[in-house]
mmCIF file of C-alpha atoms in Angstrom:
data_model
loop_
_atom_site.group_PDB
_atom_site.id
_atom_site.type_symbol
_atom_site.label_atom_id
_atom_site.label_comp_id
_atom_site.label_asym_id
_atom_site.label_seq_id
_atom_site.Cartn_x
_atom_site.Cartn_y
_atom_site.Cartn_z
ATOM 1 C CA UNK Q 1 62.360 11.248 9.338
ATOM 2 C CA UNK Q 2 62.454 8.803 12.292
ATOM 3 C CA UNK Q 3 60.042 10.006 15.634
ATOM 4 C CA UNK Q 4 61.401 10.265 18.810
ATOM 5 C CA UNK Q 5 60.853 7.449 21.067
ATOM 6 C CA UNK Q 6 57.144 5.806 21.211
ATOM 7 C CA UNK Q 7 55.596 8.376 18.660
ATOM 8 C CA UNK Q 8 54.798 8.287 15.044
ATOM 9 C CA UNK Q 9 54.446 11.400 12.509
ATOM 10 C CA UNK Q 10 51.602 11.652 10.625
ATOM 11 C CA UNK Q 11 51.893 13.549 7.354
ATOM 12 C CA UNK Q 12 48.490 14.341 5.380
ATOM 13 C CA UNK Q 13 47.688 16.662 1.977
ATOM 14 C CA UNK Q 14 44.603 17.098 0.238
ATOM 15 C CA UNK Q 15 44.588 18.757 -3.642
ATOM 16 C CA UNK Q 16 41.726 20.620 -4.225
ATOM 17 C CA UNK Q 17 40.688 21.719 -7.777
ATOM 18 C CA UNK Q 18 40.283 25.217 -7.212
ATOM 19 C CA UNK Q 19 41.870 28.409 -7.031
ATOM 20 C CA UNK Q 20 43.925 29.926 -4.239
ATOM 21 C CA UNK Q 21 41.339 32.795 -4.624
ATOM 22 C CA UNK Q 22 38.434 30.101 -4.937
ATOM 23 C CA UNK Q 23 39.305 29.269 -1.528
ATOM 24 C CA UNK Q 24 39.898 32.268 0.622
ATOM 25 C CA UNK Q 25 36.863 33.540 -0.714
ATOM 26 C CA UNK Q 26 35.338 30.194 0.856
ATOM 27 C CA UNK Q 27 37.392 30.237 3.838
ATOM 28 C CA UNK Q 28 36.368 34.597 4.396
ATOM 29 C CA UNK Q 29 33.079 34.246 3.878
ATOM 30 C CA UNK Q 30 31.844 34.641 7.511
ATOM 31 C CA UNK Q 31 28.547 34.709 6.799
ATOM 32 C CA UNK Q 32 28.320 31.008 5.199
ATOM 33 C CA UNK Q 33 31.118 29.472 7.564
ATOM 34 C CA UNK Q 34 28.358 26.900 8.770
ATOM 35 C CA UNK Q 35 28.057 25.402 5.459
ATOM 36 C CA UNK Q 36 31.493 24.583 4.573
ATOM 37 C CA UNK Q 37 33.033 23.622 8.075
ATOM 38 C CA UNK Q 38 31.715 20.109 9.299
ATOM 39 C CA UNK Q 39 30.028 20.095 12.634
ATOM 40 C CA UNK Q 40 29.648 24.241 12.985
ATOM 41 C CA UNK Q 41 26.102 23.745 14.116
ATOM 42 C CA UNK Q 42 25.964 28.030 14.729
ATOM 43 C CA UNK Q 43 27.871 30.521 12.808
ATOM 44 C CA UNK Q 44 27.002 33.864 13.975
ATOM 45 C CA UNK Q 45 29.102 37.197 12.855
ATOM 46 C CA UNK Q 46 29.321 39.628 15.576
ATOM 47 C CA UNK Q 47 30.833 42.407 13.962
ATOM 48 C CA UNK Q 48 32.682 42.582 10.335
ATOM 49 C CA UNK Q 49 35.954 44.474 10.938
ATOM 50 C CA UNK Q 50 37.103 46.910 8.074
ATOM 51 C CA UNK Q 51 40.641 47.127 6.947
ATOM 52 C CA UNK Q 52 43.800 46.990 4.933
ATOM 53 C CA UNK Q 53 43.986 44.151 2.824
ATOM 54 C CA UNK Q 54 48.232 43.876 3.538
ATOM 55 C CA UNK Q 55 49.881 44.119 6.628
ATOM 56 C CA UNK Q 56 53.265 45.475 4.625
ATOM 57 C CA UNK Q 57 51.316 48.624 4.734
ATOM 58 C CA UNK Q 58 51.506 48.868 8.751
ATOM 59 C CA UNK Q 59 55.359 47.448 9.455
ATOM 60 C CA UNK Q 60 56.996 50.603 8.530
ATOM 61 C CA UNK Q 61 55.140 52.067 11.636
ATOM 62 C CA UNK Q 62 55.820 50.256 14.135
ATOM 63 C CA UNK Q 63 57.574 50.929 17.307
ATOM 64 C CA UNK Q 64 60.763 49.034 17.691
ATOM 65 C CA UNK Q 65 60.524 48.740 21.424
ATOM 66 C CA UNK Q 66 57.599 46.469 21.553
ATOM 67 C CA UNK Q 67 57.905 42.839 21.716
ATOM 68 C CA UNK Q 68 56.861 40.928 19.000
ATOM 69 C CA UNK Q 69 53.396 39.954 19.945
ATOM 70 C CA UNK Q 70 52.777 43.102 21.056
ATOM 71 C CA UNK Q 71 54.101 44.510 17.497
ATOM 72 C CA UNK Q 72 51.937 41.365 15.972
ATOM 73 C CA UNK Q 73 48.769 42.629 17.701
ATOM 74 C CA UNK Q 74 49.382 46.060 16.459
ATOM 75 C CA UNK Q 75 49.556 44.948 12.430
ATOM 76 C CA UNK Q 76 46.348 43.051 13.495
ATOM 77 C CA UNK Q 77 43.915 45.295 14.812
ATOM 78 C CA UNK Q 78 44.661 47.518 11.366
ATOM 79 C CA UNK Q 79 43.125 43.567 9.378
ATOM 80 C CA UNK Q 80 40.083 43.073 8.232
ATOM 81 C CA UNK Q 81 38.167 40.468 9.353
ATOM 82 C CA UNK Q 82 35.472 39.536 12.131
ATOM 83 C CA UNK Q 83 34.116 38.234 15.279
ATOM 84 C CA UNK Q 84 32.307 35.091 15.332
ATOM 85 C CA UNK Q 85 29.914 33.189 17.983
ATOM 86 C CA UNK Q 86 30.236 29.806 16.772
ATOM 87 C CA UNK Q 87 28.893 26.741 17.917
ATOM 88 C CA UNK Q 88 30.821 23.211 17.025
ATOM 89 C CA UNK Q 89 28.629 19.851 17.982
ATOM 90 C CA UNK Q 90 29.247 16.590 17.316
ATOM 91 C CA UNK Q 91 27.873 13.204 18.097
ATOM 92 C CA UNK Q 92 30.570 10.623 18.843
ATOM 93 C CA UNK Q 93 29.717 7.021 21.061
ATOM 94 C CA UNK Q 94 26.000 8.127 21.104
ATOM 95 C CA UNK Q 95 27.039 11.252 23.612
ATOM 96 C CA UNK Q 96 26.139 14.550 21.452
ATOM 97 C CA UNK Q 97 29.030 17.110 22.449
ATOM 98 C CA UNK Q 98 29.079 20.667 21.585
ATOM 99 C CA UNK Q 99 31.943 23.916 21.955
ATOM 100 C CA UNK Q 100 30.876 27.076 22.118
ATOM 101 C CA UNK Q 101 33.448 30.318 21.810
ATOM 102 C CA UNK Q 102 33.135 33.676 19.992
ATOM 103 C CA UNK Q 103 36.740 34.838 18.187
ATOM 104 C CA UNK Q 104 38.385 37.183 17.088
ATOM 105 C CA UNK Q 105 39.225 36.337 13.030
ATOM 106 C CA UNK Q 106 41.856 38.610 11.351
ATOM 107 C CA UNK Q 107 42.445 37.945 7.425
ATOM 108 C CA UNK Q 108 46.562 37.780 6.363
ATOM 109 C CA UNK Q 109 46.491 37.674 2.804
ATOM 110 C CA UNK Q 110 50.249 37.104 2.469
ATOM 111 C CA UNK Q 111 50.967 35.689 5.523
ATOM 112 C CA UNK Q 112 52.148 36.606 9.016
ATOM 113 C CA UNK Q 113 55.508 38.842 9.359
ATOM 114 C CA UNK Q 114 58.268 36.755 10.119
ATOM 115 C CA UNK Q 115 58.533 37.753 13.644
ATOM 116 C CA UNK Q 116 55.256 36.611 14.422
ATOM 117 C CA UNK Q 117 55.880 32.972 14.309
ATOM 118 C CA UNK Q 118 56.360 32.221 17.592
ATOM 119 C CA UNK Q 119 58.859 28.831 17.514
ATOM 120 C CA UNK Q 120 59.498 28.352 21.057
ATOM 121 C CA UNK Q 121 56.252 28.285 23.754
ATOM 122 C CA UNK Q 122 57.077 30.910 25.877
ATOM 123 C CA UNK Q 123 54.267 33.404 24.866
ATOM 124 C CA UNK Q 124 53.905 36.915 26.387
ATOM 125 C CA UNK Q 125 56.924 36.191 28.512
ATOM 126 C CA UNK Q 126 55.275 32.751 30.151
ATOM 127 C CA UNK Q 127 56.505 29.267 29.307
ATOM 128 C CA UNK Q 128 53.426 26.517 28.521
ATOM 129 C CA UNK Q 129 53.405 25.104 31.374
ATOM 130 C CA UNK Q 130 53.035 28.102 33.654
ATOM 131 C CA UNK Q 131 50.232 29.261 31.728
ATOM 132 C CA UNK Q 132 48.559 26.614 32.425
ATOM 133 C CA UNK Q 133 48.598 26.619 36.192
ATOM 134 C CA UNK Q 134 47.476 29.711 36.107
ATOM 135 C CA UNK Q 135 44.318 28.468 33.581
ATOM 136 C CA UNK Q 136 43.149 26.293 36.445
ATOM 137 C CA UNK Q 137 42.026 28.354 38.590
ATOM 138 C CA UNK Q 138 39.959 30.559 35.892
ATOM 139 C CA UNK Q 139 36.614 29.973 36.618
ATOM 140 C CA UNK Q 140 34.736 29.100 33.553
ATOM 141 C CA UNK Q 141 31.569 31.058 31.999
ATOM 142 C CA UNK Q 142 28.490 28.664 31.131
ATOM 143 C CA UNK Q 143 26.741 30.299 27.864
#
């Protein structure tokens, strides 16, 4: 496949000599992510979220009047997961960098429903460029 203009496409893969279940269990062992994620300096589990093992059990109860993003959010609220506070750090060219975030993780073991994949750059009715313009005025919160 030819890349447009002055760009390059790079494809990569990795062979993992363990079962899919072993990989899933490693990635959902939230208390120990810092042991397997490179440069994850702090990984604090703020809350474990109980939930259903499969989104399919909730698809029948969706309101067809909701947008795809709202439907996805409604299903996710019933999914297992965690709220994590994480700090990543790395030393690049002699300079220490770090980034801190709190994130909500939801498990989709069978993958997200087809309608939940956003192919265009419009999200919640706003284009990517409109969201960037709005975010420029947002004040950063320092920790």
